[in-house]
Amino acid sequence: MAMELKSKDEIRSIRKAGQILAACHKAIAKRIAPGVTTLELDRFAERFLLERGAVPAQKGYKGYPYAICASVNEVVCHGFPDMVPLSQGDIVTIDLVAEVNGWKADSAWTYAIGTPTRDTARLLRVAKLALSRGIAEAVPGKRLGDIGHAIQQCAEQSGYKVITSFVGHGIGRLLHEPEQPQASEGRAGRGERLREGMVITIEPIVTIGDASVYIGMDGWTARTLDGSLSAQFEHTVAITETGPVVLTR
């Protein structure tokens, strides 16, 4: 099933949600510090979105109970916010989806708590660079596998691995349009051809250790099997005739 193509007006609608989402991330970045809990951040993010006319679209999606995902240290993604205070040296990925007038935008960012160690700072730099490399491939005529290939090359050249259990997806009125193996294969020239009007998420998850993961008893929280740190950076991106346009910036 091919991804739905969006008109320029529809892409502008997604961008409205994306701009509110970007502002929320900037506000979260100012609040994150040792001693803050992820449940506090969840409540703050939900209030922030609602006050600006957006809906936290993750809340209630397939029964997910929170406005954000908060994934600390070895938690890969879909972590539940809780009352455990964040500590100096932790990293936390905050993933959230904003919806405005039925249109959705999705973005995740990994934040260091306090001053990161040298190794942690390097992981964050490489994961962020992998996102940039993936976005650069999001042009008409390329294929989804080209995005994954660029991401994997970036991570592996730095000695890291990409967690391929979770991949990008089309987004618009639906939170998840047909799932696509952007990162799971990472084979250049393979996968659906990119076309003007597609809107996708690009969301590499990079880990220091092994890429194997397991899902916790809550049915959501994914952790690295070996307990190694992972970082994720995600943007919602429109494929346009002039190149990729980041809608969550």
Coordinates of N, CA and C in Angstrom, one line a residue:
M1 N 0.8 -1.2 0.0 CA 0.0 0.0 0.0 C 0.9 1.2 0.0
A2 N 0.7 2.1 -1.0 CA 1.6 3.3 -1.1 C 1.1 4.4 -0.1
M3 N 2.1 5.2 0.2 CA 1.8 6.3 1.1 C 0.9 7.4 0.4
E4 N 0.1 8.0 1.1 CA -0.8 9.1 0.6 C 0.0 10.3 0.2
L5 N -0.2 10.9 -0.9 CA 0.4 12.1 -1.3 C -0.4 13.3 -0.8
K6 N 0.3 14.3 -0.2 CA -0.3 15.5 0.3 C -0.2 16.7 -0.6
S7 N -1.2 17.5 -0.6 CA -1.2 18.8 -1.4 C -0.3 19.8 -0.6
K8 N 0.0 20.9 -1.3 CA 0.8 21.9 -0.6 C 0.0 22.5 0.6
D9 N -1.3 22.6 0.5 CA -2.1 23.1 1.6 C -2.1 22.1 2.7
E10 N -2.1 20.8 2.4 CA -2.1 19.8 3.5 C -0.8 19.8 4.2
I11 N 0.3 20.0 3.4 CA 1.6 20.0 4.0 C 1.7 21.2 4.9
R12 N 1.1 22.3 4.5 CA 1.1 23.5 5.4 C 0.4 23.2 6.7
S13 N -0.7 22.5 6.6 CA -1.4 22.1 7.8 C -0.6 21.2 8.8
I14 N 0.2 20.3 8.2 CA 1.0 19.5 9.0 C 2.1 20.3 9.6
R15 N 2.6 21.3 8.9 CA 3.6 22.2 9.4 C 3.1 23.0 10.6
K16 N 1.9 23.4 10.6 CA 1.3 24.1 11.8 C 1.5 23.3 13.0
A17 N 1.1 22.0 12.9 CA 1.3 21.1 14.1 C 2.8 21.0 14.4
G18 N 3.6 20.9 13.4 CA 5.0 20.7 13.6 C 5.7 21.9 14.3
Q19 N 5.2 23.1 14.0 CA 5.8 24.3 14.6 C 5.4 24.4 16.1
I20 N 4.2 24.0 16.4 CA 3.9 23.9 17.8 C 4.7 22.9 18.5
L21 N 4.9 21.8 17.9 CA 5.7 20.7 18.4 C 7.1 21.1 18.7
A22 N 7.7 21.8 17.7 CA 9.1 22.3 17.8 C 9.2 23.3 19.0
A23 N 8.2 24.1 19.2 CA 8.2 25.1 20.3 C 8.1 24.3 21.6
C24 N 7.3 23.2 21.6 CA 7.2 22.4 22.8 C 8.5 21.8 23.2
H25 N 9.2 21.3 22.2 CA 10.6 20.7 22.5 C 11.5 21.8 23.1
K26 N 11.5 22.9 22.5 CA 12.4 24.0 23.0 C 12.0 24.3 24.5
A27 N 10.7 24.3 24.8 CA 10.3 24.6 26.2 C 10.7 23.5 27.1
I28 N 10.6 22.2 26.6 CA 11.0 21.1 27.4 C 12.5 21.1 27.7
A29 N 13.3 21.5 26.7 CA 14.8 21.6 26.8 C 15.2 22.5 28.0
K30 N 14.4 23.6 28.2 CA 14.7 24.5 29.2 C 14.3 24.0 30.6
R31 N 13.4 23.0 30.7 CA 12.9 22.5 31.9 C 13.7 21.2 32.4
I32 N 14.3 20.5 31.5 CA 15.0 19.3 31.8 C 16.2 19.6 32.6
A33 N 16.3 18.9 33.8 CA 17.5 19.1 34.7 C 17.5 18.0 35.7
P34 N 18.6 17.8 36.4 CA 18.6 16.8 37.5 C 17.5 17.1 38.5
G35 N 16.7 16.1 38.9 CA 15.7 16.2 39.9 C 14.3 16.3 39.3
V36 N 14.2 16.7 38.0 CA 12.9 16.8 37.3 C 12.5 15.3 37.0
T37 N 11.2 15.1 37.0 CA 10.6 13.8 36.7 C 10.0 13.8 35.3
T38 N 10.0 12.7 34.6 CA 9.4 12.6 33.3 C 7.9 12.7 33.3
L39 N 7.3 12.4 34.5 CA 5.9 12.6 34.6 C 5.5 14.1 34.7
E40 N 6.4 14.9 35.3 CA 6.3 16.3 35.3 C 6.3 16.8 33.8
L41 N 7.3 16.3 33.1 CA 7.5 16.7 31.7 C 6.2 16.3 30.8
D42 N 5.7 15.2 31.1 CA 4.5 14.8 30.4 C 3.3 15.7 30.6
R43 N 3.1 16.1 31.9 CA 2.0 17.0 32.2 C 2.3 18.4 31.6
F44 N 3.6 18.8 31.6 CA 3.9 20.1 31.0 C 3.7 20.1 29.5
A45 N 4.1 19.1 28.8 CA 3.9 19.0 27.4 C 2.5 19.0 27.0
E46 N 1.7 18.2 27.7 CA 0.2 18.2 27.4 C -0.4 19.5 27.5
R47 N -0.1 20.2 28.6 CA -0.6 21.5 28.9 C -0.2 22.5 27.8
F48 N 1.1 22.4 27.4 CA 1.7 23.3 26.4 C 1.0 23.2 25.1
L49 N 0.7 22.0 24.7 CA 0.0 21.7 23.4 C -1.4 22.2 23.4
L50 N -2.1 21.9 24.5 CA -3.5 22.2 24.6 C -3.7 23.7 24.6
E51 N -2.8 24.4 25.3 CA -2.9 25.9 25.4 C -2.7 26.6 24.0
R52 N -2.1 25.9 23.1 CA -1.8 26.4 21.8 C -2.7 25.8 20.7
G53 N -3.7 25.2 21.1 CA -4.7 24.6 20.1 C -4.3 23.3 19.5
A54 N -3.4 22.6 20.1 CA -3.0 21.3 19.6 C -3.4 20.2 20.5
V55 N -3.5 19.0 20.0 CA -3.9 17.8 20.8 C -2.7 16.9 20.9
P56 N -2.3 16.3 22.1 CA -1.3 15.3 22.2 C -1.8 14.0 21.6
A57 N -1.5 13.7 20.3 CA -2.1 12.6 19.6 C -1.7 11.3 20.0
Q58 N -0.5 11.2 20.7 CA -0.1 9.8 21.2 C -1.0 9.3 22.3
K59 N -1.6 10.3 23.1 CA -2.4 9.9 24.3 C -3.6 9.2 23.8
G60 N -3.8 7.9 24.2 CA -4.9 7.1 23.8 C -4.7 6.3 22.5
Y61 N -3.6 6.6 21.8 CA -3.3 5.8 20.6 C -3.0 4.4 21.0
K62 N -3.9 3.5 20.5 CA -3.7 2.0 20.8 C -3.6 1.8 22.3
G63 N -4.2 2.7 23.1 CA -4.3 2.5 24.5 C -3.1 3.2 25.3
Y64 N -2.2 3.9 24.5 CA -1.0 4.5 25.2 C -1.5 5.6 26.1
P65 N -1.1 5.6 27.4 CA -1.8 6.5 28.4 C -1.2 7.8 28.6
Y66 N -0.1 8.2 27.9 CA 0.5 9.5 28.2 C 0.6 10.4 26.9
A67 N 0.9 11.7 27.2 CA 1.1 12.6 26.1 C 2.4 12.5 25.4
I68 N 3.5 12.0 26.2 CA 4.8 11.9 25.6 C 5.3 10.4 25.9
C69 N 6.3 10.0 25.1 CA 7.1 8.9 25.5 C 8.4 9.5 26.1
A70 N 8.8 8.9 27.2 CA 10.0 9.4 27.9 C 11.0 8.2 28.1
S71 N 12.0 8.1 27.3 CA 12.9 6.9 27.2 C 14.2 7.2 27.8
V72 N 14.5 6.7 29.0 CA 15.7 7.1 29.7 C 16.8 6.0 29.6
N73 N 18.0 6.5 29.2 CA 19.2 5.6 29.1 C 19.1 4.4 28.2
E74 N 18.9 3.2 28.7 CA 18.8 2.0 27.9 C 17.5 1.8 27.3
V75 N 16.5 2.6 27.6 CA 15.2 2.5 27.0 C 15.2 3.1 25.6
V76 N 14.9 2.3 24.6 CA 15.0 2.6 23.2 C 13.9 3.6 22.8
C77 N 12.7 3.2 23.1 CA 11.6 4.1 22.8 C 10.3 3.6 23.5
H78 N 9.3 4.4 23.5 CA 8.0 4.1 24.1 C 8.0 4.0 25.6
G79 N 9.0 4.6 26.2 CA 9.1 4.6 27.7 C 7.9 5.4 28.3
F80 N 7.4 4.9 29.4 CA 6.3 5.5 30.2 C 6.9 6.6 31.1
P81 N 6.4 7.8 31.1 CA 6.8 8.8 32.1 C 6.5 8.3 33.5
D82 N 7.4 8.6 34.4 CA 7.2 8.2 35.8 C 7.7 9.3 36.8
M83 N 7.7 8.9 38.1 CA 8.0 9.9 39.1 C 9.5 9.7 39.6
V84 N 10.3 9.0 38.8 CA 11.7 8.8 39.2 C 12.5 10.1 38.7
P85 N 13.1 10.8 39.6 CA 13.8 12.0 39.2 C 15.0 11.7 38.2
L86 N 15.1 12.5 37.2 CA 16.3 12.4 36.3 C 17.5 12.8 37.1
S87 N 18.6 12.1 36.7 CA 19.9 12.3 37.4 C 21.0 12.8 36.5
Q88 N 22.0 13.5 37.0 CA 23.1 13.9 36.3 C 23.7 12.7 35.6
G89 N 24.0 12.9 34.3 CA 24.6 11.8 33.5 C 23.5 11.0 32.7
D90 N 22.2 11.1 33.1 CA 21.2 10.4 32.3 C 21.0 11.0 30.9
I91 N 20.5 10.3 30.0 CA 19.9 10.9 28.8 C 18.5 10.4 28.7
V92 N 17.6 11.3 28.1 CA 16.2 10.9 28.0 C 15.7 11.4 26.6
T93 N 15.0 10.5 25.9 CA 14.4 10.8 24.6 C 12.9 11.2 24.9
I94 N 12.6 12.4 24.5 CA 11.2 12.8 24.6 C 10.6 12.8 23.2
D95 N 9.6 11.9 23.0 CA 8.9 11.7 21.7 C 7.4 12.1 21.9
L96 N 7.0 13.0 21.0 CA 5.6 13.4 21.1 C 5.0 13.8 19.8
V97 N 3.7 13.7 19.7 CA 3.0 14.0 18.4 C 1.9 15.1 18.7
A98 N 2.0 16.1 17.9 CA 1.0 17.2 18.0 C 0.0 17.1 16.8
E99 N -1.3 17.3 17.1 CA -2.3 17.3 16.1 C -3.1 18.6 16.1
V100 N -3.2 19.2 15.0 CA -3.9 20.5 14.8 C -4.9 20.3 13.7
N101 N -6.2 20.5 14.0 CA -7.3 20.3 12.9 C -7.2 19.0 12.2
G102 N -6.8 18.0 12.9 CA -6.8 16.6 12.3 C -5.4 16.3 11.6
W103 N -4.5 17.2 11.6 CA -3.2 16.9 10.9 C -2.1 16.7 12.0
K104 N -1.3 15.7 11.8 CA -0.3 15.3 12.9 C 1.1 15.6 12.4
A105 N 2.0 15.9 13.4 CA 3.4 15.9 13.2 C 4.1 15.2 14.4
D106 N 5.2 14.6 14.1 CA 5.9 13.7 15.1 C 7.3 14.1 15.2
S107 N 7.8 14.2 16.4 CA 9.3 14.5 16.6 C 9.8 14.0 17.9
A108 N 11.0 13.6 17.9 CA 11.7 13.1 19.1 C 13.1 13.7 19.2
W109 N 13.5 13.9 20.5 CA 14.8 14.5 20.7 C 15.4 13.9 22.0
T110 N 16.7 13.6 21.9 CA 17.4 13.0 23.1 C 18.1 14.1 23.8
Y111 N 17.9 14.3 25.1 CA 18.5 15.3 25.9 C 19.4 14.7 26.9
A112 N 20.5 15.4 27.1 CA 21.4 15.0 28.2 C 21.0 15.8 29.5
I113 N 21.1 15.1 30.6 CA 20.8 15.6 31.9 C 22.1 16.1 32.5
G114 N 22.2 17.4 32.7 CA 23.4 18.0 33.2 C 24.5 17.9 32.2
T115 N 25.7 17.7 32.6 CA 26.8 17.7 31.6 C 27.1 16.2 31.2
P116 N 27.0 15.9 29.9 CA 27.1 14.5 29.5 C 28.6 14.1 29.6
T117 N 28.9 12.8 29.7 CA 30.2 12.3 29.6 C 30.7 12.4 28.1
R118 N 31.9 12.3 27.9 CA 32.5 12.4 26.5 C 31.8 11.3 25.6
D119 N 31.7 10.1 26.1 CA 31.1 9.0 25.3 C 29.6 9.3 25.0
T120 N 28.9 9.8 26.0 CA 27.5 10.1 25.8 C 27.3 11.3 24.8
A121 N 28.1 12.3 24.9 CA 28.1 13.4 24.0 C 28.3 13.0 22.6
R122 N 29.3 12.1 22.4 CA 29.6 11.6 21.0 C 28.4 10.8 20.5
L123 N 27.8 10.0 21.3 CA 26.6 9.2 20.8 C 25.5 10.2 20.4
L124 N 25.3 11.2 21.1 CA 24.2 12.2 20.7 C 24.6 12.9 19.4
R125 N 25.9 13.3 19.3 CA 26.3 13.9 18.0 C 26.1 13.0 16.8
V126 N 26.5 11.8 16.9 CA 26.4 10.8 15.8 C 24.9 10.5 15.5
A127 N 24.1 10.4 16.5 CA 22.6 10.1 16.3 C 22.0 11.3 15.5
K128 N 22.4 12.5 16.0 CA 21.8 13.7 15.3 C 22.3 13.8 13.9
L129 N 23.6 13.5 13.7 CA 24.2 13.5 12.3 C 23.5 12.5 11.4
A130 N 23.2 11.3 12.0 CA 22.5 10.2 11.2 C 21.2 10.7 10.7
L131 N 20.5 11.5 11.6 CA 19.2 12.1 11.2 C 19.4 13.0 10.0
S132 N 20.4 13.9 10.1 CA 20.7 14.8 9.0 C 21.0 14.1 7.7
R133 N 21.8 13.1 7.8 CA 22.2 12.3 6.6 C 21.0 11.6 6.0
G134 N 20.1 11.1 6.8 CA 18.8 10.5 6.3 C 18.0 11.6 5.6
I135 N 17.8 12.7 6.2 CA 17.0 13.8 5.7 C 17.5 14.2 4.3
A136 N 18.8 14.3 4.2 CA 19.4 14.7 2.9 C 19.1 13.8 1.7
E137 N 18.7 12.5 2.0 CA 18.3 11.6 1.0 C 16.8 11.6 0.6
A138 N 16.1 12.4 1.4 CA 14.6 12.5 1.2 C 14.2 13.4 0.0
V139 N 14.6 13.0 -1.2 CA 14.3 13.8 -2.4 C 13.5 12.9 -3.4
P140 N 12.7 13.6 -4.2 CA 12.0 12.8 -5.3 C 13.0 12.0 -6.1
G141 N 12.6 10.7 -6.4 CA 13.4 9.9 -7.2 C 14.2 8.9 -6.4
K142 N 14.6 9.3 -5.2 CA 15.3 8.4 -4.3 C 14.4 7.3 -3.8
R143 N 14.9 6.4 -3.0 CA 14.1 5.3 -2.4 C 14.2 5.3 -0.9
L144 N 13.2 4.7 -0.2 CA 13.3 4.7 1.2 C 14.5 4.0 1.7
G145 N 15.0 3.0 1.0 CA 16.2 2.3 1.4 C 17.5 3.2 1.3
D146 N 17.4 4.3 0.5 CA 18.5 5.2 0.5 C 18.6 6.0 1.8
I147 N 17.5 6.3 2.4 CA 17.5 7.0 3.7 C 18.1 6.1 4.7
G148 N 17.6 4.8 4.8 CA 18.1 3.9 5.8 C 19.6 3.6 5.6
H149 N 20.1 3.5 4.3 CA 21.5 3.3 4.0 C 22.3 4.4 4.6
A150 N 21.9 5.6 4.3 CA 22.7 6.8 4.8 C 22.8 6.8 6.3
I151 N 21.7 6.5 7.0 CA 21.6 6.5 8.4 C 22.6 5.4 9.0
Q152 N 22.5 4.2 8.4 CA 23.3 3.1 8.9 C 24.8 3.4 8.6
Q153 N 25.1 3.9 7.5 CA 26.5 4.2 7.2 C 27.1 5.2 8.2
C154 N 26.3 6.2 8.5 CA 26.8 7.2 9.5 C 27.0 6.6 10.8
A155 N 26.1 5.8 11.3 CA 26.2 5.2 12.6 C 27.4 4.2 12.7
E156 N 27.4 3.3 11.7 CA 28.4 2.2 11.7 C 29.8 2.8 11.5
Q157 N 30.0 3.8 10.7 CA 31.3 4.4 10.6 C 31.9 5.0 11.9
S158 N 31.0 5.3 12.8 CA 31.4 5.8 14.1 C 31.4 4.7 15.2
G159 N 31.2 3.4 14.7 CA 31.3 2.3 15.7 C 30.0 2.0 16.4
Y160 N 28.9 2.6 16.0 CA 27.6 2.4 16.6 C 26.7 1.5 15.7
K161 N 25.5 1.2 16.2 CA 24.6 0.4 15.5 C 23.2 1.1 15.5
V162 N 22.4 0.8 14.4 CA 21.1 1.4 14.3 C 20.1 0.3 14.8
I163 N 19.2 0.6 15.7 CA 18.2 -0.3 16.2 C 17.1 -0.3 15.1
T164 N 17.0 -1.4 14.4 CA 16.1 -1.5 13.3 C 14.7 -2.1 13.6
S165 N 14.4 -2.3 14.8 CA 13.1 -2.8 15.2 C 12.0 -1.8 15.0
F166 N 12.4 -0.5 15.0 CA 11.5 0.6 14.9 C 11.9 1.5 13.8
V167 N 11.0 1.8 12.9 CA 11.4 2.6 11.7 C 10.4 3.8 11.5
G168 N 10.8 4.6 10.5 CA 10.0 5.7 10.2 C 8.7 5.3 9.5
H169 N 7.8 6.3 9.2 CA 6.5 5.9 8.7 C 5.9 7.2 8.0
G170 N 4.9 7.0 7.2 CA 4.1 8.1 6.7 C 3.3 8.6 7.8
I171 N 3.0 9.9 7.6 CA 2.2 10.6 8.6 C 1.3 11.7 8.0
G172 N 0.2 12.0 8.6 CA -0.7 13.0 8.0 C -1.9 13.1 8.9
R173 N -3.1 12.7 8.4 CA -4.3 12.5 9.2 C -4.1 11.3 10.1
L174 N -3.4 10.3 9.6 CA -3.1 9.1 10.5 C -1.8 9.3 11.1
L175 N -1.6 8.8 12.3 CA -0.3 8.9 13.0 C 0.7 8.0 12.3
H176 N 0.2 6.8 11.9 CA 1.1 5.9 11.2 C 0.4 5.5 9.9
E177 N 0.9 6.0 8.8 CA 0.5 5.5 7.5 C 1.4 4.3 7.3
P178 N 1.3 3.6 6.2 CA 1.9 2.3 6.0 C 3.4 2.3 6.5
E179 N 3.7 1.4 7.4 CA 5.1 1.3 7.9 C 6.1 1.0 6.7
Q180 N 7.2 1.6 6.7 CA 8.2 1.4 5.7 C 9.6 1.0 6.3
P181 N 10.3 0.1 5.6 CA 11.6 -0.3 6.2 C 12.7 0.7 5.9
Q182 N 12.6 1.9 6.3 CA 13.6 2.9 6.1 C 15.0 2.5 6.7
A183 N 14.9 2.0 7.9 CA 16.2 1.7 8.6 C 16.4 0.2 8.8
S184 N 15.3 -0.6 8.6 CA 15.4 -2.0 8.9 C 16.3 -2.7 7.9
E185 N 16.3 -2.3 6.7 CA 17.2 -2.9 5.7 C 18.4 -2.0 5.4
G186 N 18.2 -0.7 5.2 CA 19.3 0.2 4.9 C 20.0 -0.1 3.6
R187 N 19.2 -0.6 2.6 CA 19.8 -1.0 1.4 C 19.5 0.1 0.3
A188 N 20.6 0.7 -0.2 CA 20.4 1.7 -1.2 C 19.7 1.2 -2.4
G189 N 18.8 2.0 -3.0 CA 18.1 1.6 -4.2 C 17.0 0.7 -4.0
R190 N 16.6 0.4 -2.7 CA 15.5 -0.5 -2.4 C 14.4 0.2 -1.7
G191 N 13.2 -0.4 -1.8 CA 12.0 0.2 -1.1 C 11.3 1.2 -2.0
E192 N 10.2 1.7 -1.5 CA 9.3 2.6 -2.2 C 10.1 3.8 -2.7
R193 N 9.8 4.2 -4.0 CA 10.4 5.4 -4.5 C 9.7 6.6 -3.9
L194 N 10.5 7.6 -3.6 CA 10.1 8.8 -3.0 C 9.4 9.7 -4.0
R195 N 8.3 10.3 -3.7 CA 7.6 11.2 -4.6 C 7.2 12.5 -3.9
E196 N 7.1 13.5 -4.7 CA 6.7 14.8 -4.2 C 5.3 14.7 -3.6
G197 N 5.1 15.2 -2.4 CA 3.9 15.1 -1.7 C 3.8 14.1 -0.6
M198 N 4.8 13.2 -0.5 CA 5.0 12.3 0.6 C 5.4 13.1 1.9
V199 N 4.9 12.7 3.0 CA 5.3 13.2 4.3 C 5.7 12.0 5.2
I200 N 6.9 12.0 5.6 CA 7.4 10.8 6.4 C 8.1 11.3 7.7
T201 N 8.2 10.4 8.6 CA 9.1 10.6 9.7 C 10.4 9.9 9.4
I202 N 11.5 10.6 9.8 CA 12.9 10.0 9.8 C 13.4 10.0 11.2
E203 N 13.7 8.8 11.8 CA 13.8 8.7 13.2 C 14.9 7.7 13.6
P204 N 16.1 7.9 13.3 CA 17.1 6.9 13.6 C 17.3 6.7 15.1
I205 N 17.4 5.5 15.6 CA 17.7 5.2 17.0 C 19.1 4.5 16.9
V206 N 20.1 5.1 17.6 CA 21.5 4.7 17.5 C 21.9 4.2 18.9
T207 N 22.6 3.1 18.9 CA 23.0 2.6 20.2 C 24.5 2.3 20.3
I208 N 25.1 2.4 21.5 CA 26.5 2.2 21.7 C 26.8 0.7 21.5
G209 N 25.9 -0.2 22.0 CA 26.1 -1.6 22.1 C 25.4 -2.4 21.0
D210 N 24.8 -3.5 21.5 CA 24.1 -4.4 20.6 C 22.7 -3.8 20.2
A211 N 22.3 -4.1 19.0 CA 21.0 -3.6 18.6 C 19.8 -4.4 19.0
S212 N 20.0 -5.5 19.7 CA 18.8 -6.3 20.1 C 18.1 -5.6 21.2
V213 N 16.7 -5.7 21.2 CA 15.9 -5.1 22.1 C 14.8 -6.1 22.7
Y214 N 14.2 -5.7 23.8 CA 13.1 -6.5 24.3 C 12.0 -5.5 24.8
I215 N 10.8 -6.0 24.8 CA 9.6 -5.2 25.2 C 9.3 -5.6 26.7
G216 N 9.1 -4.6 27.5 CA 8.7 -4.8 28.9 C 7.3 -5.3 29.1
M217 N 7.0 -5.6 30.4 CA 5.7 -6.1 30.8 C 4.6 -5.2 30.5
D218 N 4.8 -3.9 30.3 CA 3.7 -3.0 30.0 C 3.3 -3.1 28.6
G219 N 4.0 -3.8 27.8 CA 3.7 -4.0 26.4 C 4.2 -2.9 25.5
W220 N 4.8 -1.9 26.0 CA 5.3 -0.7 25.3 C 6.8 -0.5 25.4
T221 N 7.3 -0.5 26.6 CA 8.7 0.0 26.8 C 9.7 -0.9 26.2
A222 N 10.5 -0.4 25.2 CA 11.5 -1.2 24.6 C 12.9 -0.8 25.1
R223 N 13.7 -1.8 25.5 CA 15.0 -1.6 26.1 C 16.1 -2.4 25.3
T224 N 17.3 -1.9 25.3 CA 18.4 -2.6 24.7 C 18.6 -3.9 25.6
L225 N 18.9 -5.0 24.9 CA 19.0 -6.2 25.6 C 20.3 -6.2 26.5
D226 N 21.3 -5.5 26.1 CA 22.6 -5.5 26.8 C 22.7 -4.3 27.8
G227 N 21.6 -3.5 27.8 CA 21.6 -2.4 28.7 C 22.4 -1.2 28.3
S228 N 22.8 -1.1 27.0 CA 23.6 0.0 26.5 C 22.7 1.2 26.2
L229 N 23.3 2.4 26.2 CA 22.6 3.6 25.9 C 22.2 3.7 24.5
S230 N 21.0 4.3 24.3 CA 20.6 4.6 22.9 C 20.1 6.0 22.8
A231 N 20.1 6.6 21.6 CA 19.7 8.0 21.4 C 18.9 8.0 20.1
Q232 N 17.8 8.9 20.1 CA 17.0 9.0 18.9 C 16.7 10.5 18.6
F233 N 16.8 10.8 17.4 CA 16.4 12.1 16.9 C 15.4 11.9 15.7
E234 N 14.3 12.6 15.7 CA 13.3 12.4 14.7 C 12.7 13.7 14.3
H235 N 12.5 13.9 13.0 CA 11.7 15.0 12.4 C 10.7 14.4 11.4
T236 N 9.6 15.2 11.3 CA 8.6 14.9 10.2 C 9.1 15.7 9.0
V237 N 9.2 15.1 7.8 CA 9.8 15.7 6.6 C 8.8 15.5 5.4
A238 N 8.7 16.6 4.7 CA 7.9 16.6 3.4 C 8.9 16.4 2.3
I239 N 8.5 15.6 1.3 CA 9.3 15.4 0.1 C 8.7 16.4 -0.9
T240 N 9.5 17.4 -1.3 CA 9.1 18.4 -2.3 C 10.0 18.4 -3.5
E241 N 9.5 19.2 -4.5 CA 10.3 19.2 -5.8 C 11.6 19.9 -5.6
T242 N 11.7 20.7 -4.5 CA 13.0 21.4 -4.3 C 13.8 20.8 -3.2
G243 N 13.4 19.6 -2.7 CA 14.2 18.9 -1.7 C 13.4 18.6 -0.4
P244 N 14.0 18.0 0.6 CA 13.3 17.8 1.8 C 13.0 19.0 2.6
V245 N 11.8 19.1 3.2 CA 11.4 20.2 4.0 C 11.1 19.7 5.4
V246 N 11.8 20.1 6.4 CA 11.6 19.6 7.8 C 10.4 20.4 8.3
L247 N 9.3 19.7 8.8 CA 8.1 20.4 9.2 C 8.1 20.5 10.7
T248 N 9.0 20.0 11.4 CA 9.0 20.0 12.9 C 10.2 20.8 13.4
R249 N 10.5 21.9 12.8 CA 11.6 22.7 13.2 C 11.1 24.2 13.4

